């Protein structure tokens, strides 16, 4: 398969603060994969929300204000 050129992509990431250690590890991996796909770091906007239940609202806020091409939501629920 051809390599993906993400150099023109605008990415929004909504990440929960709750279970932050786990979410931060996921966020680091997302950043690494985006960089490998050619997405520029300045084209990645990360916002934090209190927990996983707020991810949809955070995504809506991000879409309305930043107009990203894609939104990634990161949260961890441990039972």
Backbone as ProteinMPNN parsed JSONL, in Angstrom:
{"seq_chain_A": "XXXXXXXXXXXXXXXXXXXXXXXXXXXXXXXXXXXXXXXXXXXXXXXXXXXXXXXXXXXXXXXXXXXXXXXXXXXXXXX", "coords_chain_A": {"N_chain_A": [[0.809, -1.2, 0.0], [0.325, 2.295, -0.592], [2.098, 4.991, 0.976], [0.653, 7.078, 3.487], [-0.095, 10.49, 3.203], [-0.216, 12.8, 5.481], [0.252, 15.48, 5.734], [-1.341, 17.703, 5.232], [-3.449, 17.48, 6.871], [-5.76, 18.317, 9.444], [-6.026, 17.713, 12.8], [-8.045, 16.91, 15.544], [-7.907, 16.188, 18.967], [-9.525, 14.815, 21.658], [-9.115, 14.356, 24.988], [-9.506, 12.558, 27.985], [-9.106, 13.617, 31.384], [-9.383, 12.041, 33.619], [-8.143, 8.982, 34.925], [-5.644, 9.612, 33.995], [-2.925, 8.765, 33.64], [-3.094, 6.492, 32.041], [-4.509, 7.494, 29.844], [-2.719, 9.449, 28.975], [-0.658, 7.812, 28.028], [-1.944, 6.62, 25.856], [-2.359, 8.941, 24.335], [0.276, 9.677, 23.723], [0.954, 7.592, 21.996], [-0.884, 8.065, 19.926], [0.038, 10.554, 19.016], [2.556, 9.75, 18.039], [1.86, 7.978, 15.946], [0.442, 9.728, 14.283], [2.494, 11.53, 13.618], [4.175, 9.791, 12.213], [2.581, 9.411, 10.03], [2.867, 11.739, 8.755], [1.56, 13.973, 9.69], [1.655, 17.268, 10.751], [2.916, 18.555, 13.826], [1.958, 21.023, 14.699], [-0.509, 21.013, 13.575], [-2.126, 19.504, 15.098], [-4.539, 19.575, 17.481], [-5.092, 19.438, 20.864], [-7.462, 18.894, 23.354], [-8.507, 18.805, 26.749], [-10.806, 17.025, 28.768], [-12.913, 16.498, 31.668], [-13.631, 13.683, 32.128], [-14.407, 10.42, 30.652], [-17.122, 10.516, 30.023], [-17.54, 13.083, 29.168], [-16.385, 13.249, 26.703], [-17.894, 13.216, 24.165], [-19.12, 15.802, 24.232], [-16.864, 17.415, 24.348], [-15.734, 16.789, 21.883], [-17.677, 17.852, 20.148], [-17.41, 20.57, 20.773], [-14.784, 21.022, 19.927], [-15.02, 20.465, 17.173], [-16.79, 22.501, 16.425], [-15.281, 24.813, 16.96], [-12.648, 24.545, 15.92], [-12.726, 23.208, 13.474], [-11.637, 20.627, 12.559], [-10.261, 18.036, 10.399], [-10.506, 15.482, 11.268], [-11.499, 13.868, 14.3], [-10.259, 12.546, 17.275], [-11.051, 10.63, 20.023], [-10.115, 10.057, 23.352], [-10.273, 8.021, 26.118], [-10.353, 6.262, 29.24], [-11.923, 3.647, 30.836], [-12.066, 1.93, 33.743], [-13.025, -0.978, 35.311]], "CA_chain_A": [[0.0, 0.0, 0.0], [1.03, 3.571, -0.654], [2.214, 5.7, 2.251], [-0.341, 8.126, 3.68], [0.459, 11.836, 3.374], [-1.081, 13.556, 6.373], [0.823, 16.803, 5.942], [-2.359, 18.749, 5.123], [-4.549, 17.085, 7.736], [-5.945, 18.978, 10.74], [-6.518, 16.676, 13.7], [-8.453, 17.281, 16.891], [-7.878, 15.086, 19.92], [-10.181, 15.081, 22.932], [-8.564, 13.37, 25.916], [-10.003, 12.655, 29.354], [-8.109, 13.766, 32.448], [-9.556, 10.932, 34.558], [-7.225, 7.891, 34.542], [-4.69, 10.359, 33.185], [-1.711, 8.019, 33.303], [-3.426, 5.616, 30.912], [-4.878, 8.336, 28.701], [-1.482, 10.059, 28.48], [0.054, 6.796, 27.247], [-2.657, 6.543, 24.572], [-2.093, 10.178, 23.607], [1.64, 9.59, 23.196], [0.904, 6.695, 20.841], [-1.597, 8.77, 18.855], [0.972, 11.554, 18.468], [3.588, 9.043, 17.285], [1.272, 7.476, 14.701], [0.16, 10.885, 13.431], [3.774, 12.017, 13.1], [4.628, 8.821, 11.207], [1.731, 9.598, 8.847], [3.196, 13.028, 8.155], [0.77, 15.064, 10.258], [2.517, 18.217, 11.455], [2.531, 18.718, 15.23], [1.165, 22.25, 14.847], [-1.842, 20.74, 13.031], [-2.822, 18.642, 16.05], [-5.085, 20.352, 18.609], [-5.512, 18.549, 21.939], [-8.166, 19.497, 24.475], [-8.763, 17.869, 27.85], [-12.106, 17.074, 29.423], [-12.77, 15.82, 32.963], [-13.686, 12.225, 32.074], [-14.877, 9.803, 29.411], [-18.5, 10.924, 29.721], [-17.504, 14.406, 28.533], [-15.727, 13.18, 25.389], [-18.738, 13.689, 23.062], [-19.273, 17.26, 24.311], [-15.57, 17.987, 23.97], [-15.579, 16.629, 20.43], [-18.546, 18.843, 19.512], [-16.781, 21.871, 20.977], [-13.612, 21.062, 19.057], [-15.496, 20.54, 15.789], [-17.364, 23.82, 16.212], [-14.319, 25.912, 17.063], [-11.393, 24.336, 15.187], [-13.01, 22.633, 12.151], [-10.63, 19.626, 12.167], [-10.639, 17.024, 9.41], [-10.788, 14.257, 12.019], [-11.442, 13.995, 15.752], [-9.941, 11.311, 17.982], [-11.442, 10.737, 21.428], [-9.352, 9.124, 24.184], [-10.679, 7.893, 27.506], [-10.163, 4.922, 29.777], [-12.846, 3.268, 31.9], [-11.569, 0.716, 34.399], [-14.019, -1.507, 36.263]], "C_chain_A": [[0.853, 1.264, 0.0], [1.056, 4.222, 0.726], [1.18, 6.815, 2.309], [0.361, 9.453, 3.889], [-0.51, 12.663, 4.208], [-0.64, 14.989, 6.581], [-0.203, 17.934, 5.876], [-3.557, 18.491, 6.038], [-4.559, 17.892, 9.029], [-6.643, 17.976, 11.662], [-6.883, 17.282, 15.052], [-8.442, 16.052, 17.77], [-8.541, 15.563, 21.207], [-9.739, 13.975, 23.881], [-9.087, 13.622, 27.325], [-8.843, 12.843, 30.327], [-8.188, 12.608, 33.449], [-8.785, 9.714, 34.038], [-6.123, 8.431, 33.63], [-3.444, 9.606, 32.77], [-1.944, 7.133, 32.077], [-3.751, 6.429, 29.657], [-3.635, 9.008, 28.119], [-0.664, 9.08, 27.643], [-0.608, 6.622, 25.872], [-2.356, 7.768, 23.71], [-0.688, 10.176, 22.995], [1.682, 8.702, 21.951], [0.193, 7.351, 19.656], [-0.671, 9.787, 18.202], [2.043, 10.887, 17.597], [3.054, 8.548, 15.944], [0.965, 8.622, 13.754], [1.449, 11.433, 12.82], [4.304, 11.085, 12.011], [3.829, 8.936, 9.915], [1.954, 10.956, 8.194], [2.377, 14.202, 8.666], [1.698, 15.972, 11.058], [2.0, 18.435, 12.878], [1.67, 19.96, 15.434], [-0.256, 22.094, 14.291], [-2.666, 19.83, 13.93], [-3.239, 19.503, 17.242], [-5.624, 19.373, 19.642], [-6.263, 19.366, 22.987], [-8.441, 18.407, 25.502], [-10.158, 18.109, 28.408], [-11.989, 16.281, 30.719], [-12.732, 14.293, 32.891], [-14.256, 11.734, 30.766], [-16.286, 10.228, 29.034], [-18.558, 12.273, 29.006], [-16.858, 14.402, 27.152], [-16.627, 13.643, 24.242], [-18.921, 15.21, 23.058], [-17.985, 17.963, 23.912], [-15.335, 17.901, 22.479], [-16.445, 17.643, 19.691], [-17.95, 20.237, 19.617], [-15.598, 22.049, 20.024], [-14.011, 21.204, 17.592], [-16.022, 21.937, 15.487], [-16.35, 24.937, 16.183], [-13.095, 25.762, 16.155], [-11.576, 23.793, 13.768], [-11.943, 21.624, 11.707], [-11.168, 18.694, 11.089], [-11.05, 15.72, 10.089], [-10.696, 14.573, 13.512], [-11.198, 12.615, 16.341], [-10.295, 11.527, 19.45], [-10.73, 9.652, 22.237], [-9.839, 9.164, 25.634], [-10.502, 6.45, 27.939], [-11.149, 4.719, 30.922], [-12.354, 1.94, 32.466], [-12.615, 0.281, 35.411], [-13.344, -2.432, 37.228]], "O_chain_A": [[1.963, 1.282, 0.531], [0.15, 4.026, 1.537], [0.868, 7.428, 1.288], [1.31, 9.538, 4.668], [-1.509, 13.166, 3.693], [-1.106, 15.651, 7.508], [0.041, 19.015, 6.411], [-4.557, 19.206, 5.978], [-3.514, 18.127, 9.636], [-7.714, 17.46, 11.34], [-6.124, 18.064, 15.625], [-8.914, 14.99, 17.365], [-8.161, 16.588, 21.772], [-9.961, 12.795, 23.613], [-9.107, 14.759, 27.798], [-7.752, 12.308, 30.131], [-7.182, 12.238, 34.054], [-8.781, 9.451, 32.835], [-5.732, 7.804, 32.646], [-2.954, 9.79, 31.655], [-1.093, 7.042, 31.192], [-3.321, 6.092, 28.554], [-3.511, 9.125, 26.9], [-0.043, 9.477, 26.657], [0.075, 6.494, 24.856], [-2.127, 7.65, 22.507], [-0.501, 10.631, 21.867], [2.361, 9.021, 20.975], [0.624, 7.205, 18.512], [-0.602, 9.873, 16.976], [2.392, 11.406, 16.537], [3.724, 8.684, 14.92], [1.2, 8.51, 12.551], [1.484, 11.763, 11.634], [4.826, 11.55, 10.997], [4.324, 8.605, 8.838], [1.309, 11.286, 7.198], [2.484, 15.309, 8.138], [2.434, 15.511, 11.931], [0.792, 18.492, 13.103], [0.751, 19.949, 16.254], [-1.107, 22.954, 14.516], [-3.773, 19.429, 13.569], [-2.397, 20.086, 17.925], [-6.507, 18.571, 19.34], [-5.774, 20.395, 23.451], [-8.589, 17.235, 25.157], [-10.622, 19.245, 28.505], [-11.069, 15.476, 30.866], [-11.884, 13.671, 33.53], [-14.556, 12.525, 29.872], [-16.615, 10.294, 27.85], [-19.532, 12.565, 28.313], [-16.792, 15.443, 26.498], [-16.161, 14.41, 23.399], [-18.882, 15.835, 21.998], [-18.011, 18.982, 23.222], [-14.8, 18.83, 21.874], [-15.997, 18.233, 18.708], [-17.981, 21.002, 18.653], [-15.44, 23.098, 19.399], [-13.404, 21.98, 16.855], [-15.742, 22.496, 14.426], [-16.531, 25.915, 15.458], [-12.564, 26.762, 15.673], [-10.667, 23.908, 12.945], [-11.401, 21.743, 10.608], [-12.379, 18.582, 10.895], [-11.843, 14.951, 9.547], [-9.92, 15.431, 13.932], [-11.844, 11.64, 15.958], [-9.873, 12.516, 20.049], [-10.737, 8.479, 21.861], [-9.816, 10.21, 26.283], [-10.5, 5.534, 27.117], [-11.203, 5.517, 31.857], [-12.243, 0.95, 31.743], [-13.039, 1.065, 36.261], [-13.998, -2.985, 38.112]]}, "name": "protein", "num_of_chains": 1, "seq": "XXXXXXXXXXXXXXXXXXXXXXXXXXXXXXXXXXXXXXXXXXXXXXXXXXXXXXXXXXXXXXXXXXXXXXXXXXXXXXX"}
